[in-house]
Tab-separated table of C-alpha atoms and ligand atoms in Angstrom:
chain	number	residue	atom	x	y	z
A	1	UNK	CA	87.428	129.971	90.796
A	2	UNK	CA	88.817	129.970	87.237
A	3	UNK	CA	88.553	126.618	85.436
A	4	UNK	CA	91.848	125.117	84.310
A	5	UNK	CA	92.302	122.990	81.239
A	6	UNK	CA	94.123	119.639	81.568
A	7	UNK	CA	96.484	120.776	78.765
A	8	UNK	CA	97.516	123.893	80.696
A	9	UNK	CA	98.112	121.766	83.752
A	10	UNK	CA	100.164	119.247	81.800
A	11	UNK	CA	102.332	122.045	80.340
A	12	UNK	CA	103.128	123.946	83.538
A	13	UNK	CA	102.589	121.775	86.582
A	14	UNK	CA	105.983	120.023	86.701
A	15	UNK	CA	106.866	118.897	90.247
A	16	UNK	CA	108.428	121.860	92.066
A	17	UNK	CA	109.113	122.695	95.728
A	18	UNK	CA	106.469	124.151	98.033
A	19	UNK	CA	108.807	127.043	98.893
A	20	UNK	CA	108.282	127.181	102.619
A	21	UNK	CA	111.787	128.687	102.466
A	22	UNK	CA	114.311	129.829	99.901
A	23	UNK	CA	116.687	128.149	99.400
A	24	UNK	CA	114.720	124.957	99.957
A	25	UNK	CA	116.027	122.371	102.433
A	26	UNK	CA	117.567	120.150	99.755
A	27	UNK	CA	120.066	122.927	98.979
A	28	UNK	CA	121.275	123.468	102.538
A	29	UNK	CA	124.653	122.374	103.818
A	30	UNK	CA	126.555	122.884	107.059
A	31	UNK	CA	124.512	124.695	109.714
A	32	UNK	CA	125.563	128.129	110.950
A	33	UNK	CA	127.642	128.027	114.134
A	34	UNK	CA	125.494	128.307	117.276
A	35	UNK	CA	126.685	131.840	118.038
A	36	UNK	CA	126.058	133.068	114.494
A	37	UNK	CA	122.616	131.390	114.460
A	38	UNK	CA	121.658	133.205	117.662
A	39	UNK	CA	122.880	136.513	116.197
A	40	UNK	CA	120.672	135.981	113.136
A	41	UNK	CA	117.668	135.128	115.334
A	42	UNK	CA	118.330	138.093	117.611
A	43	UNK	CA	118.517	140.474	114.640
A	44	UNK	CA	115.276	138.992	113.265
A	45	UNK	CA	113.568	139.439	116.631
A	46	UNK	CA	114.653	143.077	116.804
A	47	UNK	CA	113.612	143.737	113.200
A	48	UNK	CA	109.872	143.260	113.739
A	49	UNK	CA	107.633	144.203	116.642
A	50	UNK	CA	105.726	140.937	116.162
A	51	UNK	CA	108.232	138.845	118.121
A	52	UNK	CA	108.981	135.192	117.534
A	53	UNK	CA	107.208	132.162	116.150
A	54	UNK	CA	107.830	128.795	117.791
A	55	UNK	CA	107.429	125.450	116.073
A	56	UNK	CA	107.453	122.449	118.436
A	57	UNK	CA	107.814	119.050	116.770
A	58	UNK	CA	106.114	116.051	118.368
A	59	UNK	CA	107.399	113.087	116.327
A	60	UNK	CA	105.099	110.371	117.714
A	61	UNK	CA	102.121	108.630	116.096
A	62	UNK	CA	99.900	105.712	117.067
A	63	UNK	CA	100.370	104.034	113.660
A	64	UNK	CA	102.125	104.600	110.345
A	65	UNK	CA	100.094	106.050	107.481
A	66	UNK	CA	101.883	104.528	104.526
A	67	UNK	CA	101.927	107.702	102.372
A	68	UNK	CA	103.439	109.852	105.123
A	69	UNK	CA	106.564	111.927	104.462
A	70	UNK	CA	106.807	113.474	107.948
A	71	UNK	CA	109.596	112.893	110.429
A	72	UNK	CA	107.705	110.580	112.793
A	73	UNK	CA	107.911	107.272	114.622
A	74	UNK	CA	105.273	104.903	115.892
A	75	UNK	CA	105.489	104.800	119.667
A	76	UNK	CA	103.893	102.027	121.672
A	77	UNK	CA	105.239	103.113	125.047
A	78	UNK	CA	103.835	106.457	126.187
A	79	UNK	CA	106.350	106.549	129.047
A	80	UNK	CA	108.933	107.691	126.468
A	81	UNK	CA	106.987	110.903	125.950
A	82	UNK	CA	107.991	112.439	129.298
A	83	UNK	CA	111.773	112.556	128.662
A	84	UNK	CA	111.117	113.952	125.171
A	85	UNK	CA	109.030	116.823	126.548
A	86	UNK	CA	111.699	117.450	129.229
A	87	UNK	CA	114.330	117.859	126.509
A	88	UNK	CA	112.125	119.941	124.226
A	89	UNK	CA	111.587	122.363	127.126
A	90	UNK	CA	115.337	122.258	127.850
A	91	UNK	CA	116.022	123.236	124.231
A	92	UNK	CA	113.508	126.071	124.608
A	93	UNK	CA	115.342	127.250	127.753
A	94	UNK	CA	118.674	127.127	125.852
A	95	UNK	CA	117.300	129.466	123.202
A	96	UNK	CA	115.971	131.921	125.784
A	97	UNK	CA	119.293	131.844	127.620
A	98	UNK	CA	121.341	132.442	124.444
A	99	UNK	CA	118.985	135.203	123.335
A	100	UNK	CA	119.146	136.770	126.801
A	101	UNK	CA	115.360	136.823	127.126
A	102	UNK	CA	113.636	135.155	130.048
A	103	UNK	CA	110.314	136.049	128.374
A	104	UNK	CA	109.970	135.720	124.600
A	105	UNK	CA	107.592	138.004	122.716
A	106	UNK	CA	105.509	135.472	120.786
A	107	UNK	CA	103.175	135.841	117.795
A	108	UNK	CA	102.830	132.248	116.658
A	109	UNK	CA	103.007	128.893	118.401
A	110	UNK	CA	102.562	125.819	116.245
A	111	UNK	CA	102.569	122.224	117.465
A	112	UNK	CA	103.274	119.863	114.577
A	113	UNK	CA	104.382	116.330	114.011
A	114	UNK	CA	103.854	113.435	113.977
A	115	UNK	CA	100.676	113.828	115.968
A	116	UNK	CA	100.825	116.381	118.790
A	117	UNK	CA	97.627	114.871	120.175
A	118	UNK	CA	99.552	111.646	120.755
A	119	UNK	CA	100.643	113.377	123.986
A	120	UNK	CA	98.727	112.343	127.089
A	121	UNK	CA	96.755	115.205	128.610
A	122	UNK	CA	99.206	115.873	131.443
A	123	UNK	CA	102.216	116.038	129.099
A	124	UNK	CA	100.398	118.309	126.660
A	125	UNK	CA	99.487	120.611	129.547
A	126	UNK	CA	103.072	120.608	130.867
A	127	UNK	CA	104.478	121.375	127.411
A	128	UNK	CA	102.092	124.285	126.879
A	129	UNK	CA	102.697	125.681	130.364
A	130	UNK	CA	106.435	125.565	129.683
A	131	UNK	CA	106.194	127.290	126.315
A	132	UNK	CA	103.554	129.861	127.220
A	133	UNK	CA	104.517	130.831	130.789
A	134	UNK	CA	107.807	132.155	129.384
A	135	UNK	CA	106.168	134.007	126.489
A	136	UNK	CA	104.591	137.424	126.177
A	137	UNK	CA	101.827	136.906	123.663
A	138	UNK	CA	101.632	139.724	121.120
A	139	UNK	CA	98.324	141.177	119.885
A	140	UNK	CA	96.819	138.858	117.265
A	141	UNK	CA	99.081	135.936	118.255
A	142	UNK	CA	98.040	132.649	116.676
A	143	UNK	CA	98.221	129.315	118.512
A	144	UNK	CA	97.797	126.360	116.171
A	145	UNK	CA	98.007	122.584	116.411
A	146	UNK	CA	98.007	119.601	114.056
A	147	UNK	CA	95.883	116.671	115.180
A	148	UNK	CA	94.904	113.211	114.084
A	149	UNK	CA	91.088	113.228	114.384
A	150	UNK	CA	91.069	109.464	115.036
A	151	UNK	CA	92.680	109.998	118.421
A	152	UNK	CA	91.682	113.555	119.323
A	153	UNK	CA	89.708	113.645	122.557
A	154	UNK	CA	87.239	116.227	123.844
A	155	UNK	CA	89.537	116.742	126.839
A	156	UNK	CA	92.504	117.546	124.563
A	157	UNK	CA	90.441	120.053	122.589
A	158	UNK	CA	89.277	121.703	125.819
A	159	UNK	CA	92.849	121.863	127.138
A	160	UNK	CA	94.118	123.426	123.914
A	161	UNK	CA	91.366	126.025	124.003
A	162	UNK	CA	92.140	126.789	127.651
A	163	UNK	CA	95.709	127.592	126.587
A	164	UNK	CA	94.405	129.912	123.844
A	165	UNK	CA	94.574	127.715	120.714
A	166	UNK	CA	92.147	128.802	117.995
A	167	UNK	CA	93.477	127.018	114.902
A	168	UNK	CA	93.494	123.246	114.439
A	169	UNK	CA	94.615	121.301	111.395
A	170	UNK	CA	93.036	117.865	111.118
A	171	UNK	CA	94.604	115.136	108.974
A	172	UNK	CA	91.753	113.855	106.794
A	173	UNK	CA	93.528	112.983	103.489
A	174	UNK	CA	90.632	111.034	101.877
A	175	UNK	CA	87.236	109.848	103.093
A	176	UNK	CA	86.880	106.760	100.869
A	177	UNK	CA	87.257	103.575	103.002
A	178	UNK	CA	89.233	101.755	100.252
A	179	UNK	CA	91.770	104.555	100.007
A	180	UNK	CA	91.938	104.874	103.792
A	181	UNK	CA	92.581	101.143	104.062
A	182	UNK	CA	95.456	101.006	101.587
A	183	UNK	CA	97.187	103.964	103.253
A	184	UNK	CA	96.595	102.421	106.704
A	185	UNK	CA	94.528	105.305	107.941
A	186	UNK	CA	91.028	103.979	108.469
A	187	UNK	CA	88.692	106.295	110.318
A	188	UNK	CA	85.405	105.213	111.827
A	189	UNK	CA	82.263	106.966	110.509
A	190	UNK	CA	81.298	110.008	112.537
A	191	UNK	CA	84.739	110.615	114.063
A	192	UNK	CA	85.586	113.624	111.917
A	193	UNK	CA	82.092	115.075	112.400
A	194	UNK	CA	82.423	114.790	116.169
A	195	UNK	CA	85.904	116.371	116.383
A	196	UNK	CA	84.933	119.188	114.016
A	197	UNK	CA	81.709	120.007	115.854
A	198	UNK	CA	83.340	119.796	119.271
A	199	UNK	CA	86.223	122.058	118.161
A	200	UNK	CA	83.705	124.586	116.874
A	201	UNK	CA	81.613	124.476	120.049
A	202	UNK	CA	84.733	125.064	122.112
A	203	UNK	CA	85.681	128.145	120.076
A	204	UNK	CA	88.280	127.058	117.506
A	205	UNK	CA	87.814	129.684	114.807
A	206	UNK	CA	90.047	128.169	112.087
A	207	UNK	CA	89.574	124.492	111.386
A	208	UNK	CA	91.752	123.160	108.578
A	209	UNK	CA	91.497	119.784	106.860
A	210	UNK	CA	94.550	118.311	105.156
A	211	UNK	CA	93.557	116.489	101.954
A	212	UNK	CA	95.830	114.687	99.496
A	213	UNK	CA	95.255	114.129	95.783
A	214	UNK	CA	97.066	111.358	93.922
A	215	UNK	CA	96.790	108.694	96.668
A	216	UNK	CA	96.661	104.993	95.733
A	217	UNK	CA	93.215	103.775	94.587
A	218	UNK	CA	91.910	107.328	94.457
A	219	UNK	CA	89.352	107.857	91.686
A	220	UNK	CA	87.009	110.640	90.702
A	221	UNK	CA	84.342	108.753	92.641
A	222	UNK	CA	86.442	108.657	95.817
A	223	UNK	CA	87.215	112.366	95.395
A	224	UNK	CA	83.462	112.998	95.288
A	225	UNK	CA	83.036	111.011	98.523
A	226	UNK	CA	85.667	113.198	100.190
A	227	UNK	CA	84.098	116.395	98.870
A	228	UNK	CA	80.680	115.322	100.168
A	229	UNK	CA	82.219	115.320	103.636
A	230	UNK	CA	83.715	118.757	103.011
A	231	UNK	CA	80.317	120.048	101.865
A	232	UNK	CA	78.683	118.676	105.033
A	233	UNK	CA	81.254	119.975	107.546
A	234	UNK	CA	82.610	123.057	105.728
A	235	UNK	CA	85.949	123.524	107.517
A	236	UNK	CA	87.375	127.047	107.362
A	237	UNK	CA	90.489	126.027	105.434
A	238	UNK	CA	91.583	123.196	103.182
A	239	UNK	CA	95.174	122.215	102.419
A	240	UNK	CA	95.011	120.205	99.193
A	241	UNK	CA	98.434	118.582	98.787
A	242	UNK	CA	99.789	116.452	95.969
A	243	UNK	CA	100.920	112.980	97.011
A	244	UNK	CA	104.687	112.559	96.605
A	245	UNK	CA	105.802	109.021	95.760
A	246	UNK	CA	109.345	108.422	97.055
A	247	UNK	CA	109.449	104.766	98.232
A	248	UNK	CA	113.271	104.770	98.212
A	249	UNK	CA	113.113	107.440	100.963
A	250	UNK	CA	109.851	106.304	102.612
A	251	UNK	CA	109.763	102.465	102.501
A	252	UNK	CA	106.228	102.478	103.975
A	253	UNK	CA	105.042	103.542	100.510
A	254	UNK	CA	105.980	100.045	99.285
A	255	UNK	CA	102.754	98.754	100.806
A	256	UNK	CA	101.221	99.534	97.405
A	257	UNK	CA	102.685	99.558	93.924
A	258	UNK	CA	102.863	102.116	91.137
A	259	UNK	CA	99.922	100.302	89.537
A	260	UNK	CA	97.719	101.467	92.434
A	261	UNK	CA	98.602	105.112	91.852
A	262	UNK	CA	96.662	107.423	89.537
A	263	UNK	CA	99.123	108.694	86.932
A	264	UNK	CA	99.338	111.363	84.252
A	265	UNK	CA	95.962	112.479	82.973
A	266	UNK	CA	94.062	110.532	85.644
A	267	UNK	CA	96.029	112.213	88.352
A	268	UNK	CA	95.556	115.677	86.868
A	269	UNK	CA	91.819	114.993	86.523
A	270	UNK	CA	91.613	114.227	90.257
A	271	UNK	CA	93.258	117.518	91.136
A	272	UNK	CA	91.041	119.460	88.732
A	273	UNK	CA	87.896	117.810	90.067
A	274	UNK	CA	88.846	118.451	93.699
A	275	UNK	CA	89.822	122.063	92.989
A	276	UNK	CA	86.604	122.711	91.078
A	277	UNK	CA	84.438	121.207	93.799
A	278	UNK	CA	86.187	123.330	96.422
A	279	UNK	CA	85.538	126.398	94.273
A	280	UNK	CA	81.873	125.449	93.921
A	281	UNK	CA	81.645	125.242	97.721
A	282	UNK	CA	82.937	128.818	97.996
A	283	UNK	CA	86.576	128.195	98.881
A	284	UNK	CA	89.155	130.696	97.573
A	285	UNK	CA	92.538	129.557	96.329
A	286	UNK	CA	94.858	131.756	98.388
A	287	UNK	CA	98.220	130.179	97.637
A	288	UNK	CA	100.188	126.976	97.039
A	289	UNK	CA	97.892	124.065	97.971
A	290	UNK	CA	95.860	126.336	100.266
A	291	UNK	CA	92.150	127.136	100.102
A	292	UNK	CA	90.047	129.081	102.594
A	293	UNK	CA	86.482	130.233	103.068
A	294	UNK	CA	85.996	133.923	102.384
A	295	UNK	CA	85.459	134.826	106.058
A	296	UNK	CA	88.429	132.833	107.382
A	297	UNK	CA	91.431	134.667	108.882
A	298	UNK	CA	93.733	133.419	106.088
A	299	UNK	CA	91.387	134.608	103.350
A	300	UNK	CA	90.980	137.983	105.063
A	301	UNK	CA	94.776	138.323	105.456
A	302	UNK	CA	95.201	137.417	101.782
A	303	UNK	CA	92.686	140.104	100.756
A	304	UNK	CA	94.396	142.689	102.943
A	305	UNK	CA	97.915	141.810	101.738
A	306	UNK	CA	98.988	140.536	105.198
A	307	UNK	CA	99.551	136.885	104.381
A	308	UNK	CA	102.838	135.341	105.525
A	309	UNK	CA	104.413	131.980	104.725
A	310	UNK	CA	106.886	130.000	106.768
A	311	UNK	CA	107.676	126.331	107.389
A	312	UNK	CA	104.233	125.753	108.863
A	313	UNK	CA	102.560	127.035	105.691
A	314	UNK	CA	100.417	130.151	105.353
A	315	UNK	CA	99.641	132.273	108.390
A	316	UNK	CA	97.991	135.660	108.955
A	317	UNK	CA	100.810	136.621	111.364
A	318	UNK	CA	104.111	137.977	110.019
A	319	UNK	CA	107.197	137.044	112.025
A	320	UNK	CA	110.874	137.018	111.059
A	321	UNK	CA	112.275	134.789	113.842
A	322	UNK	CA	111.086	131.184	113.887
A	323	UNK	CA	112.534	128.949	116.589
A	324	UNK	CA	112.234	125.229	115.881
A	325	UNK	CA	112.144	122.915	118.893
A	326	UNK	CA	112.352	119.133	118.941
A	327	UNK	CA	113.976	116.503	116.768
A	328	UNK	CA	114.344	117.595	113.103
A	329	UNK	CA	112.618	120.953	113.753
A	330	UNK	CA	113.464	123.815	111.421
A	331	UNK	CA	114.224	127.397	112.455
A	332	UNK	CA	114.239	130.459	110.232
A	333	UNK	CA	115.799	133.852	110.940
A	334	UNK	CA	115.033	135.051	107.369
A	335	UNK	CA	118.778	135.708	106.843
A	336	UNK	CA	119.705	132.170	107.953
A	337	UNK	CA	117.998	128.785	108.173
A	338	UNK	CA	118.776	125.801	110.389
A	339	UNK	CA	117.396	122.324	111.048
A	340	UNK	CA	117.881	120.342	114.249
A	341	UNK	CA	119.298	116.819	114.380
A	342	UNK	CA	117.011	114.303	112.649
A	343	UNK	CA	118.396	111.409	114.636
A	344	UNK	CA	116.567	111.434	117.945
A	345	UNK	CA	119.430	110.020	119.973
A	346	UNK	CA	121.877	112.621	118.663
A	347	UNK	CA	119.313	115.379	119.259
A	348	UNK	CA	118.865	114.160	122.854
A	349	UNK	CA	122.607	113.932	123.559
A	350	UNK	CA	123.303	117.406	122.221
A	351	UNK	CA	120.458	119.058	124.148
A	352	UNK	CA	121.551	117.208	127.305
A	353	UNK	CA	125.061	118.610	126.728
A	354	UNK	CA	123.610	122.130	126.595
A	355	UNK	CA	124.210	122.553	122.837
A	356	UNK	CA	121.857	123.928	120.208
A	357	UNK	CA	121.432	120.687	118.202
A	358	UNK	CA	121.789	122.127	114.687
A	359	UNK	CA	122.441	119.584	111.939
A	360	UNK	CA	122.218	121.495	108.678
A	361	UNK	CA	121.351	124.945	107.430
A	362	UNK	CA	122.149	127.860	105.197
A	363	UNK	CA	123.214	131.472	105.644
A	364	UNK	CA	121.648	133.561	102.899
A	365	UNK	CA	123.773	135.667	100.543
A	366	UNK	CA	122.639	139.053	99.245
A	367	UNK	CA	121.465	137.299	96.090
A	368	UNK	CA	119.542	134.662	98.096
A	369	UNK	CA	117.826	137.440	100.050
A	370	UNK	CA	116.662	139.214	96.906
A	371	UNK	CA	115.300	135.975	95.466
A	372	UNK	CA	113.734	134.945	98.746
A	373	UNK	CA	111.829	138.239	98.920
A	374	UNK	CA	110.545	137.786	95.349
A	375	UNK	CA	109.382	134.230	96.027
A	376	UNK	CA	107.729	135.219	99.310
A	377	UNK	CA	105.921	138.161	97.665
A	378	UNK	CA	104.691	135.944	94.827
A	379	UNK	CA	103.456	133.310	97.278
A	380	UNK	CA	101.659	135.729	99.562
A	381	UNK	CA	100.726	138.750	97.396
A	382	UNK	CA	100.873	137.276	93.901
A	383	UNK	CA	103.201	140.021	92.688
A	384	UNK	CA	106.749	141.249	93.100
A	385	UNK	CA	108.801	144.256	91.981
A	386	UNK	CA	112.374	144.337	90.763
A	387	UNK	CA	114.562	146.572	92.895
A	388	UNK	CA	117.030	149.047	91.324
A	389	UNK	CA	119.851	146.839	92.666
A	390	UNK	CA	118.701	144.046	90.329
A	391	UNK	CA	118.716	146.060	87.115
A	392	UNK	CA	122.077	144.660	86.082
A	393	UNK	CA	121.794	141.315	87.899
A	394	UNK	CA	123.132	138.632	85.548
A	395	UNK	CA	120.329	136.190	86.425
A	396	UNK	CA	117.386	138.561	85.855
A	397	UNK	CA	117.165	137.845	82.139
A	398	UNK	CA	117.347	134.106	82.809
A	399	UNK	CA	114.423	134.375	85.265
A	400	UNK	CA	112.404	136.332	82.682
A	401	UNK	CA	113.228	133.752	80.011
A	402	UNK	CA	111.907	130.972	82.268
A	403	UNK	CA	108.758	133.020	82.933
A	404	UNK	CA	108.141	133.673	79.225
A	405	UNK	CA	106.217	130.415	78.475
A	406	UNK	CA	104.098	131.008	81.596
A	407	UNK	CA	103.415	134.531	80.334
A	408	UNK	CA	102.416	133.238	76.909
A	409	UNK	CA	99.772	131.076	78.576
A	410	UNK	CA	98.462	134.009	80.612
A	411	UNK	CA	99.754	132.836	83.990
A	412	UNK	CA	102.083	135.767	84.734
A	413	UNK	CA	102.233	139.365	83.600
A	414	UNK	CA	105.864	140.516	83.301
A	415	UNK	CA	106.327	144.291	83.151
A	416	UNK	CA	109.489	146.424	83.112
A	417	UNK	CA	109.683	146.636	86.897
A	418	UNK	CA	107.312	143.946	88.163
A	419	UNK	CA	105.973	140.408	87.814
A	420	UNK	CA	102.331	139.708	88.680
A	421	UNK	CA	100.558	136.348	88.917
A	422	UNK	CA	97.226	136.320	87.085
A	423	UNK	CA	94.139	134.767	88.663
A	424	UNK	CA	94.624	131.649	86.508
A	425	UNK	CA	98.308	131.631	87.414
A	426	UNK	CA	97.568	131.138	91.134
A	427	UNK	CA	97.288	127.396	90.554
A	428	UNK	CA	100.830	127.449	89.097
A	429	UNK	CA	102.647	129.300	91.861
A	430	UNK	CA	105.170	126.476	92.314
A	431	UNK	CA	106.326	126.717	88.703
A	432	UNK	CA	106.340	130.535	88.790
A	433	UNK	CA	108.485	130.559	91.947
A	434	UNK	CA	110.739	127.879	90.486
A	435	UNK	CA	111.660	130.354	87.725
A	436	UNK	CA	113.295	132.492	90.453
A	437	UNK	CA	115.065	129.531	92.061
A	438	UNK	CA	118.728	129.858	91.143
A	439	UNK	CA	119.585	126.708	93.110
A	440	UNK	CA	117.435	124.744	90.662
A	441	UNK	CA	119.030	126.636	87.776
A	442	UNK	CA	122.662	127.167	88.710
A	443	UNK	CA	124.412	129.587	86.393
A	444	UNK	CA	121.441	131.877	85.846
B	1	LIG	S1	100.129	111.291	108.338
B	1	LIG	FE1	100.162	112.150	110.389
B	1	LIG	S2	99.291	110.522	111.695
B	1	LIG	FE2	99.889	109.546	109.764
B	1	LIG	S3	101.987	108.775	110.110
B	1	LIG	FE3	102.152	110.830	109.200
B	1	LIG	S4	102.342	112.225	110.901
B	1	LIG	FE4	101.544	110.285	111.711
């Protein structure tokens, strides 16, 4: 992996979106009407033989990690899980009814949260039966789950494998006990080792660890502690996210103060150290915040130009129709985007009333679609080509002007009809994609 200088990082690593969609959620407004949304999804389903992706959101956790930006709630009473699963399956049935498909062709199922493994075994089994008995799995379909290793049981892992899950993403974040304590996420020694080994023995072929750089009390020493664990367990994939400090949106982040957070140069040094240590362990940087071992499915897909990116991150399976189920879940028909109600009570009432509970969204214009394709190509293939239709586009020169300083530093190679990300530029994909983001730069 190419070494980055702190100066280069300081010049080009301004905070930018992760581009799991374009436009990004902050630029959405009114959702499409239910009928129009279904038409977009139906067209997306017909456009690719791969079928649909389903994202099911399980918003429950056993405790609140103070850094967390997810849509979650701490639930003490597990009895409340059953009505939630009932409604999530009812929402799933609504989609199948509107789409006129009793069986959905399915290429990706992703359980996210919250902590999907908060579900008791019986409820997890019932949810998966409901989602999979009405699906026709397509060749190469990927079934993936997020899990909190502190509460993942052998029985849950076995159940997930029985239903065909092969990818598991474990929330690790940091292995230093001081950091774990201040973010309220202490993990007993040996827990991660046990879950990782057990998952491997059972046949999970892609084990991902989520790590965060920039957490309170994190130091180069604590980063080394975390990387020692990575070196010992060698998961197949690593998501290495930057911490985002927004205490006015996430009051739990007030448990610590700005003085506890690494800032500026210190923060950049943490990222550089972590990235370098991952490189030394043999991980490849395949995209925004994502690293994978050379033999992992994501790394292979990246090499073969098959990588896809959607709201769940990078995946080796390309789909165009993503159905989001559960409170706050996001759907994507490529030509339109929609998020479900974030307020659980409103989500429940609307599903009970037989409505698709859409709260906000965006229908893409021709211009949005062109830009979305560029951003997606840059994120997944590190290159994009201008189409003839864009030759006279008023914003093209503005995009090139924003790319110019990145080009001068050797991060992109802009030619007459194409833009390519250099190997060094891969660490700056956010900033490169932001140059194409006309919502961030209205007027050109
Ligand atoms: S980080 Fe994961 S386990 Fe912790 S509160 Fe957020 S969703 Fe729950």
